[in-house]
Amino acid sequence: MGGKYRITGDAYPRMRRPRHRRRLVLAGIGAVVALGLAGWGTLQLIDVFTGGDKSARAAAHERNCPTPKPSAAPVKALPKPAAIKVNVYNATTRSGLAKSAAEELKKRGFTIGEVANASKEYDKKVPGAGVLLGAPSATNSSFTVLDTQLAGTVHKTDTRKTAEVDLILGAKFKAFSTPQEATAAMAALTKPAPAPSSSC
């Protein structure tokens, strides 16, 4: 080329990418990183205020503390009616009450001992349905079985060495539970209790 467009010297112009495009690329990358950090921070704040992922926590809890399998507790051992000797005493003004009550208990399988009027200590001094009197060992055995036959009795213990139990009939005594009610109550007592829940 000649004239004013003639190139002289050994330096040639170099074609460079405009610098403003590089700045735009760097700015875009920076914006993406900033948005990512902001989003991550927002999720962390949400976890703090909502307690985190409940399903994840539940799964972790299940792994660390699995649901216990139901297991039957030992059945409570109670004596059979035939093994319980009952003395029946009448502390009311109704004649023949002790005899009729003793006959009913005998029909239900209990062993009957003495049948008579109550002593002066209890005669006409039992306002409820009745009093069960026996040795301390009868509290969770014979008393429990007799309670299925007559609800609302008062339990008392003395120093006797024998296993027999005194049933002292009181003013509110009407009748024993029906055989069906007594059987259901006994079944409930001997039914295995549910196993305790896990403490996890």
XYZ file of C-alpha atoms in Angstrom:
200
model
C 0.000 0.000 0.000
C 1.319 3.383 -0.807
C 0.599 6.897 0.141
C -0.728 7.785 3.513
C -1.851 4.203 4.158
C 1.618 2.797 3.825
C 2.792 0.716 6.781
C 6.284 1.447 7.904
C 8.464 -0.127 10.574
C 8.495 -3.649 11.918
C 5.570 -3.221 14.428
C 2.212 -4.565 13.365
C -1.062 -3.808 15.042
C -2.426 -6.766 17.166
C -6.089 -7.622 17.215
C -7.179 -7.819 20.890
C -10.564 -8.881 22.352
C -12.249 -5.876 23.813
C -11.635 -5.680 27.527
C -15.222 -4.753 28.400
C -16.407 -8.298 27.370
C -14.038 -9.927 29.908
C -15.367 -7.655 32.578
C -18.909 -8.691 31.743
C -18.013 -12.393 32.001
C -16.322 -11.921 35.381
C -19.269 -9.894 36.633
C -21.696 -12.632 35.549
C -19.694 -15.337 37.330
C -19.526 -13.207 40.445
C -23.284 -12.676 40.352
C -23.942 -16.417 40.040
C -21.625 -17.174 42.993
C -23.265 -14.455 45.076
C -26.744 -15.782 44.316
C -25.641 -19.331 45.208
C -24.216 -18.195 48.533
C -27.344 -16.179 49.274
C -29.580 -19.172 48.508
C -27.503 -21.487 50.696
C -27.631 -18.996 53.539
C -31.395 -18.686 53.177
C -31.802 -22.478 53.424
C -29.669 -22.529 56.558
C -31.843 -19.863 58.159
C -34.987 -21.783 57.239
C -33.565 -24.939 58.851
C -32.744 -23.006 62.021
C -36.230 -21.557 62.412
C -38.211 -24.612 61.315
C -36.169 -27.277 63.052
C -34.685 -28.761 59.920
C -35.984 -31.579 57.827
C -38.451 -33.470 60.031
C -38.478 -36.504 57.796
C -34.702 -36.725 57.953
C -34.769 -36.390 61.739
C -37.471 -39.059 61.972
C -35.431 -41.418 59.836
C -32.360 -40.809 61.980
C -34.405 -41.419 65.134
C -35.727 -44.682 63.707
C -32.192 -45.832 62.973
C -30.886 -44.910 66.425
C -34.006 -45.954 68.328
C -36.063 -48.540 66.452
C -39.707 -49.010 67.383
C -39.872 -51.690 70.078
C -41.801 -54.813 69.236
C -44.805 -55.388 71.476
C -44.141 -58.018 74.082
C -46.456 -59.388 76.707
C -45.728 -58.661 80.343
C -45.840 -61.570 82.792
C -49.358 -62.611 83.716
C -50.236 -61.861 87.318
C -50.598 -65.127 89.212
C -53.808 -65.168 91.275
C -55.190 -68.023 93.370
C -58.167 -70.007 92.164
C -61.427 -69.541 94.115
C -61.143 -73.091 95.467
C -57.812 -72.148 97.071
C -59.405 -69.263 98.992
C -61.115 -70.057 102.275
C -63.691 -67.377 103.130
C -65.342 -66.778 106.504
C -68.584 -64.869 105.975
C -69.909 -62.560 108.698
C -73.061 -60.453 108.800
C -72.622 -56.942 110.209
C -76.113 -55.787 109.177
C -79.582 -56.045 110.694
C -80.746 -58.395 107.911
C -81.222 -61.918 109.185
C -79.664 -64.813 107.266
C -77.506 -62.574 105.070
C -74.225 -64.328 105.883
C -75.710 -67.753 105.119
C -77.123 -66.760 101.713
C -73.876 -64.970 100.771
C -71.822 -68.001 101.779
C -73.990 -70.285 99.657
C -73.536 -68.037 96.642
C -69.754 -67.932 97.051
C -69.709 -71.711 97.407
C -71.539 -72.019 94.068
C -68.796 -69.911 92.521
C -66.086 -72.272 93.699
C -64.872 -70.660 96.925
C -64.148 -72.700 100.032
C -66.397 -71.584 102.872
C -65.268 -71.500 106.486
C -67.196 -69.996 109.389
C -70.594 -68.359 108.761
C -71.894 -66.155 111.564
C -72.752 -62.664 112.779
C -69.925 -60.152 112.910
C -68.030 -59.452 116.121
C -68.823 -56.374 118.216
C -65.933 -54.571 116.574
C -67.776 -54.638 113.228
C -71.432 -55.354 114.069
C -73.541 -52.594 112.486
C -70.327 -50.584 111.972
C -69.673 -51.346 108.307
C -71.370 -48.613 106.237
C -70.143 -49.846 102.847
C -70.661 -53.052 100.921
C -68.233 -54.998 103.045
C -64.808 -55.429 104.589
C -62.159 -57.953 103.580
C -59.950 -58.865 106.516
C -56.901 -61.107 106.250
C -53.148 -61.457 106.473
C -50.945 -58.920 104.644
C -50.161 -61.585 102.020
C -53.837 -61.565 100.962
C -53.712 -57.953 99.780
C -52.628 -58.693 96.210
C -53.998 -62.220 95.965
C -57.168 -63.364 97.755
C -58.521 -59.831 98.184
C -58.077 -59.188 94.463
C -60.025 -62.313 93.517
C -62.852 -61.533 95.957
C -63.055 -57.982 94.601
C -64.198 -59.451 91.281
C -67.210 -60.881 93.132
C -68.042 -57.823 95.237
C -66.930 -54.339 94.291
C -66.447 -51.553 96.810
C -65.027 -53.554 99.692
C -62.560 -52.081 102.195
C -59.319 -54.011 102.696
C -57.860 -54.502 106.167
C -55.067 -56.718 107.433
C -54.300 -58.263 110.817
C -51.651 -60.485 112.379
C -53.187 -63.845 111.503
C -50.889 -66.544 110.197
C -53.490 -68.422 108.158
C -54.468 -67.706 104.552
C -58.231 -67.584 105.189
C -60.079 -64.341 104.559
C -62.990 -62.786 106.439
C -65.777 -61.202 104.405
C -67.780 -58.907 106.656
C -70.978 -57.819 104.919
C -71.959 -54.172 105.396
C -75.080 -52.028 105.195
C -74.716 -51.304 101.445
C -74.381 -54.923 100.439
C -77.051 -55.739 97.849
C -75.721 -58.635 95.834
C -72.553 -60.046 94.362
C -71.487 -59.234 90.825
C -73.118 -61.450 88.238
C -71.067 -64.502 87.245
C -70.500 -62.916 83.823
C -69.221 -59.674 85.374
C -66.973 -61.584 87.778
C -65.549 -63.703 84.955
C -64.849 -60.617 82.828
C -63.170 -58.863 85.763
C -60.984 -61.898 86.438
C -60.028 -62.139 82.769
C -58.993 -58.483 82.807
C -56.767 -59.103 85.814
C -54.962 -62.019 84.207
C -54.610 -60.429 80.776
C -51.000 -59.584 79.900
C -50.241 -55.902 80.356
C -48.742 -53.967 77.401
C -44.983 -53.688 77.379
C -43.577 -50.310 78.476
C -42.760 -47.889 75.674
C -39.196 -47.163 74.695
C -37.475 -44.297 76.524
C -35.639 -43.119 73.383
